[in-house]
Coordinates of C-alpha atoms in Angstrom, one line a residue:
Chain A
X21 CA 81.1 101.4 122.6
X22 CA 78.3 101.4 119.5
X23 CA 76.7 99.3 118.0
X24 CA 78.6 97.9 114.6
X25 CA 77.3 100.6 112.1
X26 CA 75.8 99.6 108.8
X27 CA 78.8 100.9 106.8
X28 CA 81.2 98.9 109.0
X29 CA 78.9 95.6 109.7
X30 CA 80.9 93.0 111.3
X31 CA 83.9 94.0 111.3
X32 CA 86.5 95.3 114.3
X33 CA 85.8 99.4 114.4
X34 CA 88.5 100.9 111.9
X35 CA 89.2 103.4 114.7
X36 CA 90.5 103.2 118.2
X37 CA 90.1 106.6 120.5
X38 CA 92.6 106.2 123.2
X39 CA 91.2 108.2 126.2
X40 CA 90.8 108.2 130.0
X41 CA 87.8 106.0 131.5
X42 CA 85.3 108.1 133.8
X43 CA 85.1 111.4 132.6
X44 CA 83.5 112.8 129.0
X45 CA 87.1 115.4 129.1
X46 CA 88.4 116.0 126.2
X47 CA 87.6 112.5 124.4
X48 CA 84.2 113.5 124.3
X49 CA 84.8 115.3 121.2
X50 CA 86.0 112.7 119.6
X51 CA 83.4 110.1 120.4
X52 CA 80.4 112.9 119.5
X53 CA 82.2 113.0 116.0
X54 CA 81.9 108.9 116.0
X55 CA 78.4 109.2 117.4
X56 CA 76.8 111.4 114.7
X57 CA 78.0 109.7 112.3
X58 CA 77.3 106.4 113.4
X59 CA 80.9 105.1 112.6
X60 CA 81.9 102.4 115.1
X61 CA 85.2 103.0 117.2
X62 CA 86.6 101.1 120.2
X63 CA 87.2 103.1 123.3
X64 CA 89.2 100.6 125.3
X65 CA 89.5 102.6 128.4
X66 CA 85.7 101.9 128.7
X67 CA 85.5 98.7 127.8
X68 CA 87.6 96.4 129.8
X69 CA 89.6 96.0 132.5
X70 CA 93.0 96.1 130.8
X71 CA 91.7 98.7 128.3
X72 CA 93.1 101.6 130.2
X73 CA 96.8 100.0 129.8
X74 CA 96.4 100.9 126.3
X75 CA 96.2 104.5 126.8
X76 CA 98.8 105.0 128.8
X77 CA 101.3 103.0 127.4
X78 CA 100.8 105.1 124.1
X79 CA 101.6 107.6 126.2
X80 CA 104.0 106.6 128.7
X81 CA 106.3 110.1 129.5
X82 CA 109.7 108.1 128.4
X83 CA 108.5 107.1 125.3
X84 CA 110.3 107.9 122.1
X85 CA 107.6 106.5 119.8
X86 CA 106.4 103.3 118.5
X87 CA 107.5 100.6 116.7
X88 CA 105.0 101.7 113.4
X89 CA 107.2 104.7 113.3
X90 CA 104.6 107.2 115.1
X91 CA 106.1 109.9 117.3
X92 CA 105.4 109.6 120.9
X93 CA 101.6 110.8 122.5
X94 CA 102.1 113.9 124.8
X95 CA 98.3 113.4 125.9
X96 CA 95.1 112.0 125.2
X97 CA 93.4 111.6 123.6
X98 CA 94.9 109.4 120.6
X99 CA 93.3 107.8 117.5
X100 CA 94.8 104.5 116.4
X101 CA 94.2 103.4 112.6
X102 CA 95.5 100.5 111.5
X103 CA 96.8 101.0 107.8
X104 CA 96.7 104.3 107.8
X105 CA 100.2 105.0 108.7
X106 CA 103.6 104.7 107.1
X107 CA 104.1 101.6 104.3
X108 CA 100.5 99.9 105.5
X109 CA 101.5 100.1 109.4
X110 CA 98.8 101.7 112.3
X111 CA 98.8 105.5 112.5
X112 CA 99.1 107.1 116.1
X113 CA 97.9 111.1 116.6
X114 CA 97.3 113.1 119.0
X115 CA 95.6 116.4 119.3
X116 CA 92.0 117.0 119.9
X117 CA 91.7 119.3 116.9
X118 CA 94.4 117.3 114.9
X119 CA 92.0 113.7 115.6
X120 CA 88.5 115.9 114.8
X121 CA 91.0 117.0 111.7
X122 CA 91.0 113.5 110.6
X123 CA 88.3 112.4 111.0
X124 CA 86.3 115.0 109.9
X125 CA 86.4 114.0 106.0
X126 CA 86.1 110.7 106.9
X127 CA 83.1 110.9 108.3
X128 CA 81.3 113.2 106.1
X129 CA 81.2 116.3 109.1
X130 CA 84.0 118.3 107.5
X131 CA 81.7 120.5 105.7
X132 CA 80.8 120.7 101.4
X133 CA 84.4 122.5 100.2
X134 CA 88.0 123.1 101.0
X135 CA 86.9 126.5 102.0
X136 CA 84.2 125.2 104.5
X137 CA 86.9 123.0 105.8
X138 CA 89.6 125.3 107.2
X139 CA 85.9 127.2 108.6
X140 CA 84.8 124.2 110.1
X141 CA 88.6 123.5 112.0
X142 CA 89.3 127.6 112.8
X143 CA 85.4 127.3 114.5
X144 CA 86.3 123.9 116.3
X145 CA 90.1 125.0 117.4
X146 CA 87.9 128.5 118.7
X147 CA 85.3 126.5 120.5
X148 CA 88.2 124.4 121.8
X149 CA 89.9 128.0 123.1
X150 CA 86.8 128.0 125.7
X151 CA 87.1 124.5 126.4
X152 CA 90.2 125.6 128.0
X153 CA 89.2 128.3 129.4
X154 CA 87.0 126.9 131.0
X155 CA 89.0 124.2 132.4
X156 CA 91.4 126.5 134.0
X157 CA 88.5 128.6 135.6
X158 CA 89.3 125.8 138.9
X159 CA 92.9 125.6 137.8
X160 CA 94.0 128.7 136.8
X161 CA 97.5 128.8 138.4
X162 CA 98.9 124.9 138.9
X163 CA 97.4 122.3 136.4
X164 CA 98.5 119.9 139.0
X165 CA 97.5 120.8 142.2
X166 CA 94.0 120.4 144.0
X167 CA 91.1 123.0 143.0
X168 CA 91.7 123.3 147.2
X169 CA 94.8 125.0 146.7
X170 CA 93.7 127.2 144.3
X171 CA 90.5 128.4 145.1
X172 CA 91.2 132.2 146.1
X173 CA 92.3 132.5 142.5
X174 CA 89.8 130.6 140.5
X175 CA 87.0 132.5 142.3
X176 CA 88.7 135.9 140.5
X177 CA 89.3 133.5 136.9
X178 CA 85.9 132.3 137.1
X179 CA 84.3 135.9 137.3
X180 CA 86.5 137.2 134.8
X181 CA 85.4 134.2 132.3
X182 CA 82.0 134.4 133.2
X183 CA 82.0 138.7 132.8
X184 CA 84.2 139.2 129.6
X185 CA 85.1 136.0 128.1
X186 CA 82.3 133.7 128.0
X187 CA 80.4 136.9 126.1
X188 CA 83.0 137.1 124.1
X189 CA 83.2 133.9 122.9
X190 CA 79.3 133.6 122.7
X191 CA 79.1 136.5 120.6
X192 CA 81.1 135.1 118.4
X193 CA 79.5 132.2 117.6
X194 CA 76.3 133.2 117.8
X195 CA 77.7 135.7 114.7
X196 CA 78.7 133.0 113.1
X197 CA 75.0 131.2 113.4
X198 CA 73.8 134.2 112.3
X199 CA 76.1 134.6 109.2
X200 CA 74.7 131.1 108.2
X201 CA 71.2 131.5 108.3
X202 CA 70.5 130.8 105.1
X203 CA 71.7 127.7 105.2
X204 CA 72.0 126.4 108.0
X205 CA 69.0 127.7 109.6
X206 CA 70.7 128.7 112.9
X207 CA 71.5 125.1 113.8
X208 CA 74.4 124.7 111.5
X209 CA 77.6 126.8 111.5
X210 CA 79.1 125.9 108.2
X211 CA 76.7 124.9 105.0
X212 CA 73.5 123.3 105.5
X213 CA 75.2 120.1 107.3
X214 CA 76.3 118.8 110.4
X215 CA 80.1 119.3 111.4
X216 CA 82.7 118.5 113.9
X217 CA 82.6 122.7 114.5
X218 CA 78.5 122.0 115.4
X219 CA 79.2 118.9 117.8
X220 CA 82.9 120.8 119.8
X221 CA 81.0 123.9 120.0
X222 CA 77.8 121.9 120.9
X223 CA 80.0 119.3 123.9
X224 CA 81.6 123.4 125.4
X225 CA 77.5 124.7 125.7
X226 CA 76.7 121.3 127.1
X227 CA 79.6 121.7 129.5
X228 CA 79.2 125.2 130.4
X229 CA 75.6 124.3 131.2
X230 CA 76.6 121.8 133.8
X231 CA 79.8 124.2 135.2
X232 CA 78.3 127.3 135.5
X233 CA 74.2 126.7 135.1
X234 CA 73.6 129.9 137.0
X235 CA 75.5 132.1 134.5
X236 CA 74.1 130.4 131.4
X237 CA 70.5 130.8 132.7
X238 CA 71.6 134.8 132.5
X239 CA 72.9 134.7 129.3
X240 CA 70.2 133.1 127.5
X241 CA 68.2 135.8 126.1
X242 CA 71.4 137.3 124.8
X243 CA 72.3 135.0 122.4
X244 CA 68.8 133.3 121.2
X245 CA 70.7 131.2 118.2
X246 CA 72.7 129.4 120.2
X247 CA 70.2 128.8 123.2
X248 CA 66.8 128.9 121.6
X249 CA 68.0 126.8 117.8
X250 CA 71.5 125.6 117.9
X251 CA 71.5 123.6 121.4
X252 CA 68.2 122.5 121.1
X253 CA 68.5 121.0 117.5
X254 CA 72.1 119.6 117.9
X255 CA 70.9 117.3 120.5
X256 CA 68.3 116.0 118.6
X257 CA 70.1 115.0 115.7
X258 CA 69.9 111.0 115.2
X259 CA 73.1 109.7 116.1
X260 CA 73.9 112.2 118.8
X261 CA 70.1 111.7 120.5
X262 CA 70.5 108.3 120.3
X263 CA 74.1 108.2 122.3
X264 CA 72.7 111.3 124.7
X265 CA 70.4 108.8 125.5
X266 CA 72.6 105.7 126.3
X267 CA 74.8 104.6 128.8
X268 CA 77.7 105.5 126.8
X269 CA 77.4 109.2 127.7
X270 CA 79.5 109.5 130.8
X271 CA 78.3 111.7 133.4
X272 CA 80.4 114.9 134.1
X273 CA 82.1 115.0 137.6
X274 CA 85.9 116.0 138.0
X275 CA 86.9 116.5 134.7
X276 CA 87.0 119.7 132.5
X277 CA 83.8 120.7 133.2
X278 CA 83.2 120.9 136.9
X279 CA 80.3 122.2 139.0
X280 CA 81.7 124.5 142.1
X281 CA 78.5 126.5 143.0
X282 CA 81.0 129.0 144.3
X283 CA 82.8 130.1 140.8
X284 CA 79.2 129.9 139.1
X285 CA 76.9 133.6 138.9
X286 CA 75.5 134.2 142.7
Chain B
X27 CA 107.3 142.9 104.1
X28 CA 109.7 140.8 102.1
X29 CA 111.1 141.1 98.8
X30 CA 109.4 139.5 95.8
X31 CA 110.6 135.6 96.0
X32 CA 111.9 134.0 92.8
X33 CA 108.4 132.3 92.9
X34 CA 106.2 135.0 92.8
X35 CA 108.1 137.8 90.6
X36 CA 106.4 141.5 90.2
X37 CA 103.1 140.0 91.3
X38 CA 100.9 141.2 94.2
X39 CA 101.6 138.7 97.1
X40 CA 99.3 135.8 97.1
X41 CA 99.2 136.1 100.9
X42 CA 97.9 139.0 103.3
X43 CA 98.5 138.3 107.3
X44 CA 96.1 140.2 109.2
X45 CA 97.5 141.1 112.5
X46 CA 98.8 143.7 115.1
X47 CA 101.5 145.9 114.4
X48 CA 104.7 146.2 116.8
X49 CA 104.7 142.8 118.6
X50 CA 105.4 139.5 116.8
X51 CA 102.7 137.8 118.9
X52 CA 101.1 134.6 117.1
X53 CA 101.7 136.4 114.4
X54 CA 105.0 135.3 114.3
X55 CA 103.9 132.0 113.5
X56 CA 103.0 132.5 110.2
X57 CA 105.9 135.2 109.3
X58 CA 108.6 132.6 110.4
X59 CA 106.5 130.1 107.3
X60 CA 106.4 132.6 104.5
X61 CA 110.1 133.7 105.7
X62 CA 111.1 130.2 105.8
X63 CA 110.0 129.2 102.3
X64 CA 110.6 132.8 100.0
X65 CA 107.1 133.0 99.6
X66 CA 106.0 136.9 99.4
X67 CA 103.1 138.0 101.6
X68 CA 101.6 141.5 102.5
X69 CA 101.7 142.3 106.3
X70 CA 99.4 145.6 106.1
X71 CA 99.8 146.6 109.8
X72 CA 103.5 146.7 109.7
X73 CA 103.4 148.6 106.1
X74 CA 101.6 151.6 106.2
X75 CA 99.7 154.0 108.3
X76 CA 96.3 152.8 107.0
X77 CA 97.4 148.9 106.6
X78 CA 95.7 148.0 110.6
X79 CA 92.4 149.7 109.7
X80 CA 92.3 146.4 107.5
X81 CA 93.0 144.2 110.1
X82 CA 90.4 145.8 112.8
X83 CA 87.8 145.5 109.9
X84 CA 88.0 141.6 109.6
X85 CA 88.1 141.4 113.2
X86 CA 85.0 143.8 113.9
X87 CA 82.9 142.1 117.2
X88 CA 80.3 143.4 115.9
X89 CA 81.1 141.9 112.4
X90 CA 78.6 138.5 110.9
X91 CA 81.2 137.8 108.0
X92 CA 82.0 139.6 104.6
X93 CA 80.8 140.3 101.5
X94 CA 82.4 137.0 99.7
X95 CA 80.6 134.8 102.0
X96 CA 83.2 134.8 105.1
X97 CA 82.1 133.7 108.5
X98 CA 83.4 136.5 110.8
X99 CA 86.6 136.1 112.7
X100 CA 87.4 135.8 116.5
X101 CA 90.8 137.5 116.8
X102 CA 93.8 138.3 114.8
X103 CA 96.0 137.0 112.8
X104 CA 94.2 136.1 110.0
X105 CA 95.0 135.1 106.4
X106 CA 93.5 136.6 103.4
X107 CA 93.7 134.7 99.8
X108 CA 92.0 136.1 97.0
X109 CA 90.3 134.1 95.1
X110 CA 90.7 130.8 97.0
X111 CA 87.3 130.9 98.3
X112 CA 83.8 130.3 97.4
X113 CA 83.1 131.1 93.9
X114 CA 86.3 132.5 93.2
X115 CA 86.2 134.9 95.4
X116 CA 88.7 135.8 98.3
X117 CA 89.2 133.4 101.2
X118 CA 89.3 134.9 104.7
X119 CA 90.6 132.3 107.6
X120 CA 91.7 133.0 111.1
X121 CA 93.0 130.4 114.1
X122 CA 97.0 130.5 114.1
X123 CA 97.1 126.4 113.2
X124 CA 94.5 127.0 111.1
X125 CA 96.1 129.1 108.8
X126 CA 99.7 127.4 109.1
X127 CA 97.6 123.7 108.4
X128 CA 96.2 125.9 104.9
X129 CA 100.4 127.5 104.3
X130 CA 101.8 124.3 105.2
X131 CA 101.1 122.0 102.1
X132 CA 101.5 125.3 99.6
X133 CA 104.8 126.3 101.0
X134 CA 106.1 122.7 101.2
X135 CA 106.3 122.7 105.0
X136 CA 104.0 119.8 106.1
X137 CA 105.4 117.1 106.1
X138 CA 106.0 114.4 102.7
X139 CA 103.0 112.3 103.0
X140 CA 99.6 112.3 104.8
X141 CA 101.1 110.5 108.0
X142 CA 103.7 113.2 108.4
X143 CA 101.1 115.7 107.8
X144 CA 99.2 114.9 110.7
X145 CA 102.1 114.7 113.0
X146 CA 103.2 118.5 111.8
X147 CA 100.4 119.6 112.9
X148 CA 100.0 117.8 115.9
X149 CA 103.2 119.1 117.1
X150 CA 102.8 122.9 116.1
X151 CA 99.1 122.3 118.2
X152 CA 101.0 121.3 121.0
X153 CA 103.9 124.0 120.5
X154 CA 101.2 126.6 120.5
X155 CA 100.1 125.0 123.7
X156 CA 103.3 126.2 125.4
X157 CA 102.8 129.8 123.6
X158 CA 99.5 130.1 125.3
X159 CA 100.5 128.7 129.1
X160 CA 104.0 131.0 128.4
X161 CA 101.3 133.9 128.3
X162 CA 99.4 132.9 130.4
X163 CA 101.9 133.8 133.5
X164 CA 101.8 137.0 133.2
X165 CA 97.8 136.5 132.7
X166 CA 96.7 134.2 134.6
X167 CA 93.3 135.1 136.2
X168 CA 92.1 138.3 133.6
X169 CA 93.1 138.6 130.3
X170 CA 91.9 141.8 130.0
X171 CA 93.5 143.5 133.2
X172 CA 97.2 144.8 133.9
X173 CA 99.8 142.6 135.0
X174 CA 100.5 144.6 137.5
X175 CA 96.7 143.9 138.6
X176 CA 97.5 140.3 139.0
X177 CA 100.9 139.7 140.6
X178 CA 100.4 137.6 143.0
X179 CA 98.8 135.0 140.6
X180 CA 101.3 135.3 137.9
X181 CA 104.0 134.9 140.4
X182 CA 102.8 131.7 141.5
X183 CA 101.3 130.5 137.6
X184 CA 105.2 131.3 136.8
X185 CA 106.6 129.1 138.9
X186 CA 104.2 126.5 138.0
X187 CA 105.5 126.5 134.5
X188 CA 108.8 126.9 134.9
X189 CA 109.1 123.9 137.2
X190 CA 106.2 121.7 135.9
X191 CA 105.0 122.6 132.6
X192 CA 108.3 123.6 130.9
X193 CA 109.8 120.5 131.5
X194 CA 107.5 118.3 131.0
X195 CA 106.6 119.8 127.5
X196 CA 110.5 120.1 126.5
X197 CA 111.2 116.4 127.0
X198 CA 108.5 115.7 125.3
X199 CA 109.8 117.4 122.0
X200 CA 113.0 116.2 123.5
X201 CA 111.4 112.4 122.7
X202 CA 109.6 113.6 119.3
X203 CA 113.7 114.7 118.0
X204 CA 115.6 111.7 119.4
X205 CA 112.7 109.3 117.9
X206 CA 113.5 111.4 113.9
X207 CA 117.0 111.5 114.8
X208 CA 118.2 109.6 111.8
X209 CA 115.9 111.6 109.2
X210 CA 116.3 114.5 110.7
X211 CA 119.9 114.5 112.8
X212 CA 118.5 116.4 115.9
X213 CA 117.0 119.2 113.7
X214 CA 113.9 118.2 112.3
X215 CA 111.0 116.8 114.1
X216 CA 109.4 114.9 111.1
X217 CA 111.3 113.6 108.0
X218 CA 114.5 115.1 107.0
X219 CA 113.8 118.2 106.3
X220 CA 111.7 121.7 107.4
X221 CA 108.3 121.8 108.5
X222 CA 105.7 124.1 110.4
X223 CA 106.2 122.4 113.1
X224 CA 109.8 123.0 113.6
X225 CA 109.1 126.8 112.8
X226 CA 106.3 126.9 115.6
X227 CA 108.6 125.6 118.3
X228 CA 112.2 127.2 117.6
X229 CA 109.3 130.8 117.7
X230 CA 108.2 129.0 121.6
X231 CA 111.9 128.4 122.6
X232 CA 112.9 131.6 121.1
X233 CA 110.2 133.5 123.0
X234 CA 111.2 131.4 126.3
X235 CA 114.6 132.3 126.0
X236 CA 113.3 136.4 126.2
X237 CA 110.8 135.4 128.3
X238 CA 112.9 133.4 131.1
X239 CA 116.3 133.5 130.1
X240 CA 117.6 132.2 133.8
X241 CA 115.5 129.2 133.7
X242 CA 116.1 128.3 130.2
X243 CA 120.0 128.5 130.8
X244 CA 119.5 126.0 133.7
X245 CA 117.4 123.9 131.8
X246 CA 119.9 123.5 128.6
X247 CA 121.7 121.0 129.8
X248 CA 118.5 118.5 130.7
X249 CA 117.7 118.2 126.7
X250 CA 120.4 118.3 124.2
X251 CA 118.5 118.0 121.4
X252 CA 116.6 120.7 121.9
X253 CA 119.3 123.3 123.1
X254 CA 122.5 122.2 121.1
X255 CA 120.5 120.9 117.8
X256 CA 117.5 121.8 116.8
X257 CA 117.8 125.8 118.2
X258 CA 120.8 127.0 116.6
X259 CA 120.2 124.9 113.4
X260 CA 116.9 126.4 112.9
X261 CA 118.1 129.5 113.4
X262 CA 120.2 128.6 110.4
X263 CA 117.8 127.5 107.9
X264 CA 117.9 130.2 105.0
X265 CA 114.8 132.0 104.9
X266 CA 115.1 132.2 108.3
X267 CA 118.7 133.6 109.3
X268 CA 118.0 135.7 106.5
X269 CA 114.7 136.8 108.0
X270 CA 116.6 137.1 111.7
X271 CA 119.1 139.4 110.0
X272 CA 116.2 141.7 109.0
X273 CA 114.6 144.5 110.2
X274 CA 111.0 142.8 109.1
X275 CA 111.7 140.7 112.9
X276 CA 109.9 142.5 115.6
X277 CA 111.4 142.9 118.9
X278 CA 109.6 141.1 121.8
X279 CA 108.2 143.9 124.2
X280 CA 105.0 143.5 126.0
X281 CA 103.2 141.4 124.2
X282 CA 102.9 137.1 124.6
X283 CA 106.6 136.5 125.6
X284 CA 107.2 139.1 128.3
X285 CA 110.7 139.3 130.8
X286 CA 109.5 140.3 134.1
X287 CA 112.7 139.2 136.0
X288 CA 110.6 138.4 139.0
X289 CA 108.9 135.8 137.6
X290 CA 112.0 133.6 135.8
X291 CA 113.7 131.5 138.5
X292 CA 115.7 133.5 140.7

């Protein structure tokens, strides 16, 4: 976990991100949003040895909800705050882009108007859309079966998201990059700031990088903003540098992103 | 389109869905909002013969945004709101729970306070989930190719979700009615009464039900709730039966929710 940050200084993180230990997955969004901002959070899956119990008793698959009144957790990851819920009692939600949502305002990466705000969340749910495209590249037919069982068909996903759909997508945000120039200078999508649309779509290039390095060598020269400024400059802004560089970034393995030479460009 | 509401009289509709005519597709998730609530919106594809060259504008791949400052948008539907954007000029969004989290609060269906807010939208996220794995069984390795290209896959993603995903995503909104039961008797998912949420799910079931009517029949038994309350009550709301009655519902054809007979349990 950080380092108590100065606007929180001695006190226990307002914020708890209920994830699985081991793999960046999709928690990773949430702690790049903590990161850059330099808001402190507990991650209790990370930290200790019972920290893992928290997780999955908020979502335990019989549960009906909590006793603070939240709905059950279909998945993680979860944000706890305590105080934020109903009549002064913790708030439980789920949702990757409901929990970037959140926090977005709260930790100044939500962009400069309302209007820049639903941009920001249509541009993180879209970068989100690869996410998961991406995952089922090695599990395009049983969520729950090995990669093993399903190989034959993620070889024939895997091309068809690496042809039309990673393009696709890339185009479109590289568009977007371009459409905010003026402001953001091709490292920001939304105003002349950082924001939660930046660091998701930032955390997919990352991952795509490690998944399918072959194919995104290709693709480089067709999309110079997001390659040649966005990717580049994200990574070097202070928080997120600083946690890139610390043994709080988890190395990818099994998780979302994976790296089967086989699906990648040959 | 709809008639003028009560709320809205002789005035051009505050609201203009972008999206494809003949299929209710996602769509349909924003219809079922302004139907539910009497709010009057313009539909162009569905109204006239040029109303879709407006919707294939917006959408251009080629596009970098529009002339009141709009970052470009991925895909269809989007929503159009003139003059709630930048400088008073017209607000272009896209991202189905992007546009239903802008609709919600206007057309009083998100929730009654912050907390509830977050859980509508959490649930209509996770709703949409189903709507995209539902799809994605008769697409499951090439979104662009036939299903008739892809058979084999989409006979085996099929039976994945019929006996693994469905059920494990119905008792979970199984779990998120019992725990509002006494707000919202079975019917509601948050508070006592209507929300986004509850309009995004009743469109999932309804679609399943076209979609896989054998399994859903064998499955209405395993969650009360869901089959004996919340579907048929719905289905009841005002705006809604009213809506169903109309000729302003699109038939399902080949479009997200798709009956190939071979691919619902036999």
């Amino acid at each position: 976990m950080t380092a108590p940050s100065p606007k929180r200084p001695r006190t226990h993180p307002a914020y708890t991100l209920l994830y699985h230990p081991s793999v960046p997955g999709r928690g990773e969004y949430i702690r790049l949003a903590f990161e850059a901002s330099g808001v402190s959070y507990s991650d209790p899956a990370k930290e200790g040895t019972d920290g893992y119990d928290e997780v999955l008793a908020v979502c335990d698959p019989s549960s009906t909800g909590d006793e603070d009144g939240n709905p059950p957790v279909f998945a993680p990851p979860a944000l706890r705050v305590p105080g934020a819920g109903k009549d002064g009692k913790a708030l439980v939600i789920h949702q990757t882009p409901n929990i970037l949502l959140y926090l977005g305002p709260r930790l100044g990466l939500a962009g400069a108007d309302e209007a820049e705000g639903f941009w920001v969340n249509q541009l993180a749910l879209t970068a989100l859309d690869v996410n998961n495209e991406a995952h089922d590249t090695h599990h395009p037919v049983a969520v729950g079966d090995y990669y093993e069982a399903q190989k034959e068909e993620s070889l024939r996903k895997a091309k068809d998201f690496r042809e039309n759909r990673l393009p696709k997508f890339f185009s479109y945000f590289e568009r977007v990059l371009k459409h905010n120039e003026s402001a953001g200078e091709g490292k920001y999508m939304v105003g002349d700031k950082l924001t939660y649309a930046d660091l998701t779509f930032w955390q997919v290039v990352d991952g795509l990088h490690f998944a399918f390095p072959n194919e995104m060598m290709a693709r480089a020269s067709e999309f110079p903003f997001i390659f040649e400024n966005f990717y580049p400059a994200i990574k070097e802004e202070k928080g997120i540098k600083a946690y890139l560089g610390s043994d709080r970034r988890l190395e990818y393995s099994m998780g979302l992103y994976r790296h089967y030479p086989e699906l990648d460009r040959q």
